CSV table of C-alpha atoms in Angstrom, one decimal:
chain,number,residue,atom,x,y,z
A,7,MET,CA,96.7,154.0,1.2
A,8,SER,CA,94.3,151.2,0.5
A,9,LYS,CA,93.1,149.4,-2.6
A,10,ILE,CA,89.4,148.7,-2.7
A,11,LEU,CA,87.4,146.6,-5.1
A,12,PHE,CA,83.9,147.7,-6.0
A,13,VAL,CA,81.8,144.8,-7.2
A,14,VAL,CA,79.0,146.2,-9.2
A,15,SER,CA,75.9,144.5,-10.7
A,16,ALA,CA,75.9,144.2,-14.5
A,17,ALA,CA,72.1,143.7,-14.7
A,18,THR,CA,70.0,146.3,-16.5
A,19,ASN,CA,66.7,144.8,-15.6
A,20,TRP,CA,65.1,143.2,-12.5
A,21,THR,CA,62.7,140.3,-13.4
A,22,LEU,CA,59.5,140.6,-11.4
A,23,ALA,CA,57.1,137.8,-10.4
A,24,ASP,CA,54.8,138.4,-13.4
A,25,GLY,CA,57.8,138.4,-15.8
A,26,THR,CA,57.9,142.1,-16.2
A,27,GLN,CA,61.4,143.5,-16.8
A,28,HIS,CA,61.9,146.4,-14.4
A,29,PRO,CA,64.7,148.7,-15.7
A,30,THR,CA,67.5,149.0,-13.1
A,31,GLY,CA,71.3,148.9,-12.6
A,32,PHE,CA,73.4,150.2,-9.8
A,33,TRP,CA,72.2,153.1,-7.6
A,34,ALA,CA,74.3,156.2,-8.4
A,35,GLU,CA,74.6,157.6,-4.9
A,36,GLU,CA,75.6,154.2,-3.5
A,37,LEU,CA,78.6,154.1,-5.8
A,38,LEU,CA,79.5,157.7,-6.0
A,39,ALA,CA,79.4,158.7,-2.3
A,40,PRO,CA,81.9,155.9,-1.3
A,41,TYR,CA,84.0,156.4,-4.4
A,42,ARG,CA,84.4,160.1,-3.6
A,43,LEU,CA,85.3,159.4,0.0
A,44,PHE,CA,87.9,156.8,-0.8
A,45,THR,CA,89.5,158.5,-3.8
A,46,GLU,CA,89.7,161.9,-2.0
A,47,ALA,CA,91.5,160.1,0.8
A,48,GLY,CA,94.1,158.8,-1.7
A,49,ASP,CA,92.8,155.3,-1.9
A,50,THR,CA,92.7,153.3,-5.2
A,51,VAL,CA,89.3,152.0,-6.4
A,52,GLU,CA,88.9,149.3,-9.0
A,53,PHE,CA,85.7,147.9,-10.4
A,54,ALA,CA,84.6,144.4,-11.3
A,55,THR,CA,81.3,143.0,-12.7
A,56,PRO,CA,80.0,139.6,-13.7
A,57,GLY,CA,81.5,139.0,-17.1
A,58,GLY,CA,83.4,142.3,-17.1
A,59,VAL,CA,80.3,144.0,-18.5
A,60,ALA,CA,80.2,147.8,-18.2
A,61,PRO,CA,77.6,148.5,-15.6
A,62,VAL,CA,74.8,151.0,-16.0
A,63,ALA,CA,73.2,153.3,-13.4
A,64,ASP,CA,69.5,153.0,-12.7
A,65,GLU,CA,68.0,156.0,-14.5
A,66,ALA,CA,65.9,156.8,-11.4
A,67,SER,CA,69.1,157.2,-9.4
A,68,LEU,CA,70.4,159.9,-11.8
A,69,ALA,CA,67.5,162.3,-11.1
A,70,PRO,CA,68.9,165.6,-9.6
A,71,GLU,CA,66.4,165.2,-6.7
A,72,MET,CA,68.2,162.0,-5.8
A,73,ASN,CA,71.6,163.7,-5.7
A,74,ASP,CA,71.1,166.9,-3.7
A,75,GLY,CA,69.9,168.7,-6.9
A,76,ASN,CA,73.0,167.8,-8.8
A,77,ASP,CA,73.5,166.2,-12.2
A,78,VAL,CA,75.9,163.3,-11.5
A,79,ARG,CA,76.1,162.0,-15.0
A,80,PRO,CA,79.3,163.9,-15.9
A,81,GLU,CA,80.9,162.6,-12.7
A,82,LEU,CA,80.0,159.0,-13.5
A,83,ASP,CA,81.2,159.5,-17.1
A,84,ALA,CA,84.5,160.7,-15.8
A,85,ILE,CA,85.2,157.4,-14.1
A,86,ASP,CA,87.1,155.6,-16.9
A,87,ALA,CA,87.6,152.4,-14.9
A,88,LEU,CA,83.8,152.0,-14.6
A,89,LYS,CA,83.6,151.7,-18.4
A,90,GLN,CA,86.1,148.8,-18.5
A,91,PRO,CA,85.6,146.8,-15.3
A,92,LEU,CA,87.5,143.7,-14.5
A,93,ASN,CA,85.8,140.4,-15.0
A,94,LEU,CA,84.7,139.2,-11.6
A,95,SER,CA,86.1,135.7,-12.3
A,96,ASP,CA,89.6,137.2,-12.9
A,97,VAL,CA,89.8,139.0,-9.5
A,98,ALA,CA,92.7,138.1,-7.2
A,99,LEU,CA,91.7,138.8,-3.6
A,100,ASP,CA,95.3,139.3,-2.6
A,101,ASP,CA,95.3,142.5,-4.7
A,102,TYR,CA,92.8,144.3,-2.4
A,103,ASP,CA,92.4,145.4,1.1
A,104,ALA,CA,88.6,145.5,1.1
A,105,VAL,CA,85.6,144.8,-1.1
A,106,PHE,CA,82.6,147.1,-1.4
A,107,TYR,CA,79.2,146.4,-3.0
A,108,PRO,CA,76.9,149.2,-4.0
A,109,GLY,CA,73.2,148.5,-4.4
A,110,GLY,CA,70.4,149.3,-6.7
A,111,HIS,CA,67.9,146.5,-7.8
A,112,GLY,CA,70.6,145.1,-10.1
A,113,PRO,CA,72.1,142.8,-7.5
A,114,MET,CA,68.7,141.2,-7.0
A,115,GLU,CA,68.9,140.0,-10.6
A,116,ASP,CA,72.6,138.8,-11.0
A,117,LEU,CA,74.7,139.0,-7.8
A,118,ALA,CA,72.0,137.2,-5.8
A,119,VAL,CA,72.8,134.0,-7.7
A,120,ASP,CA,76.4,134.6,-8.7
A,121,ALA,CA,78.6,131.9,-7.2
A,122,THR,CA,81.8,133.7,-8.1
A,123,SER,CA,80.7,136.8,-6.2
A,124,GLY,CA,79.5,134.6,-3.3
A,125,LYS,CA,82.9,132.9,-3.1
A,126,LEU,CA,84.7,136.3,-3.2
A,127,ILE,CA,82.7,137.4,-0.2
A,128,ALA,CA,83.3,134.2,1.8
A,129,ASP,CA,87.0,134.2,0.9
A,130,THR,CA,87.4,137.9,1.9
A,131,LEU,CA,85.8,137.4,5.3
A,132,ALA,CA,87.8,134.2,5.8
A,133,ALA,CA,90.9,136.2,5.1
A,134,GLY,CA,90.1,138.8,7.7
A,135,LYS,CA,89.5,141.5,5.2
A,136,PRO,CA,86.4,143.8,5.4
A,137,VAL,CA,83.4,143.5,3.1
A,138,ALA,CA,81.0,146.5,3.0
A,139,ILE,CA,77.6,146.2,1.3
A,140,VAL,CA,74.8,148.7,1.0
A,141,CYS,CA,71.0,148.7,0.3
A,142,HIS,CA,70.1,145.9,-2.2
A,143,GLY,CA,73.8,144.9,-2.4
A,144,PRO,CA,73.4,142.4,0.5
A,145,ALA,CA,71.6,140.2,-2.1
A,146,ALA,CA,75.1,139.2,-3.0
A,147,LEU,CA,75.4,137.6,0.4
A,148,LEU,CA,72.8,135.0,-0.5
A,149,PRO,CA,75.1,132.7,-2.5
A,150,ALA,CA,78.0,133.1,-0.1
A,151,ARG,CA,78.8,130.0,2.0
A,152,ASP,CA,81.5,129.4,4.6
A,153,GLU,CA,83.9,126.5,4.8
A,154,ASN,CA,81.1,124.3,6.3
A,155,GLY,CA,78.7,125.1,3.6
A,156,ASP,CA,76.5,127.4,5.8
A,157,PRO,CA,75.3,130.8,4.7
A,158,VAL,CA,77.9,133.4,5.7
A,159,VAL,CA,75.1,135.5,7.1
A,160,LYS,CA,74.0,132.8,9.5
A,161,GLY,CA,74.1,134.2,13.0
A,162,ARG,CA,75.6,137.5,11.8
A,163,LYS,CA,74.3,141.0,12.5
A,164,LEU,CA,73.6,143.0,9.4
A,165,THR,CA,71.1,145.3,7.7
A,166,ALA,CA,69.7,145.7,4.2
A,167,PHE,CA,67.0,147.4,2.2
A,168,SER,CA,63.8,146.7,4.3
A,169,ASN,CA,60.5,145.3,3.3
A,170,GLU,CA,59.0,148.6,4.4
A,171,GLU,CA,61.2,150.5,2.0
A,172,GLU,CA,60.5,148.0,-0.8
A,173,ARG,CA,56.8,148.5,-0.3
A,174,ALA,CA,57.2,152.3,-0.3
A,175,GLY,CA,59.0,152.0,-3.6
A,176,GLY,CA,56.1,150.2,-5.1
A,177,ASN,CA,57.8,146.9,-6.0
A,178,ALA,CA,57.2,144.7,-3.1
A,179,ASP,CA,53.9,143.2,-4.2
A,180,ASN,CA,55.3,142.0,-7.6
A,181,ALA,CA,58.7,140.9,-6.4
A,182,LYS,CA,59.7,137.3,-6.6
A,183,TRP,CA,61.2,137.6,-3.1
A,184,LEU,CA,62.1,140.4,-0.7
A,185,LEU,CA,65.7,140.8,0.5
A,186,GLU,CA,64.9,141.2,4.1
A,187,ASP,CA,62.9,138.0,4.1
A,188,ARG,CA,65.6,136.0,2.3
A,189,LEU,CA,68.4,137.1,4.6
A,190,ARG,CA,66.3,136.2,7.7
A,191,GLU,CA,65.6,132.8,6.1
A,192,ASP,CA,69.4,132.3,5.8
A,193,GLY,CA,69.8,133.0,9.5
A,194,ALA,CA,70.9,136.6,9.5
A,195,GLU,CA,70.2,138.7,12.6
A,196,LEU,CA,68.8,141.6,10.6
A,197,SER,CA,68.4,145.0,12.1
A,198,VAL,CA,66.4,147.5,10.1
A,199,GLY,CA,66.0,151.1,11.2
A,200,GLU,CA,63.6,153.8,10.2
A,201,ALA,CA,62.9,153.9,6.4
A,202,TRP,CA,65.2,156.0,4.3
A,203,GLN,CA,67.4,157.0,7.3
A,204,PRO,CA,71.1,156.1,7.7
A,205,ASN,CA,71.6,152.8,9.4
A,206,VAL,CA,75.0,151.0,9.5
A,207,VAL,CA,75.6,147.6,11.2
A,208,VAL,CA,79.1,146.3,11.8
A,209,ASP,CA,79.7,142.6,12.7
A,210,GLY,CA,83.4,141.9,12.6
A,211,ASP,CA,84.6,142.3,9.0
A,212,LEU,CA,81.1,142.5,7.6
A,213,LEU,CA,79.8,146.0,7.3
A,214,THR,CA,76.3,146.7,6.0
A,215,GLY,CA,74.2,149.8,5.2
A,216,GLN,CA,70.4,149.8,4.9
A,217,ASN,CA,69.6,152.2,2.1
A,218,PRO,CA,71.1,155.0,-0.1
A,219,ALA,CA,71.3,157.4,2.9
A,220,SER,CA,73.6,154.8,4.5
A,221,SER,CA,76.2,154.6,1.7
A,222,LYS,CA,78.4,157.5,2.9
A,223,PRO,CA,78.4,156.5,6.6
A,224,LEU,CA,79.1,152.9,5.6
A,225,ALA,CA,82.1,154.1,3.5
A,226,ALA,CA,83.3,156.2,6.4
A,227,GLU,CA,83.1,153.1,8.7
A,228,LEU,CA,85.1,151.1,6.2
A,229,LYS,CA,87.6,153.9,5.8
A,230,LYS,CA,88.0,154.0,9.6
A,231,ARG,CA,88.7,150.3,9.5
A,232,LEU,CA,91.3,150.5,6.8
A,233,GLY,CA,93.0,153.6,8.3
């Protein structure tokens, strides 16, 4: 059995270009679908956030229509470890077999500029361990640098929440920056598929999923890698 660290955003708001605070957090499906898959297989999942702050789910992601008609609040409330996550700065990479980043707009606010998270990603990849990241989670790749100081995404194939999907969500015009654009600027070979449809890209030990629909197939790909 494997031990997997989920790195979750601690942000509760996403600051837009006009200074507006857009309520956010992690996206419930992107945490729950992988969590279910791993724990049902007997794997251990632990959580870490910047500062060890208990993360919150984006309220929009809790709507039943976003979860096959189900109320997922009780399921989230039952995950005790999510209420008392590790402080990201205290994480020891040797304790884990893989690292997983769920999305939501939260990572656009904190993980996109978190050097500790960026170093964890770079160190995990350098150690030959898999990193799986979904939707807006790839914002956490932005501060990650390799041993030469280059972006870890430079020349790597990956996917992330697309500009088209951001526009459809109504936030693109007032965003400070768009994730697809920033990753391309850092040299990523980004492959985006049809909006809202599952899309998983694997490049060595870096596994990425485009959107919420990609969270379960991404987790399945990671599980296949871990055995």
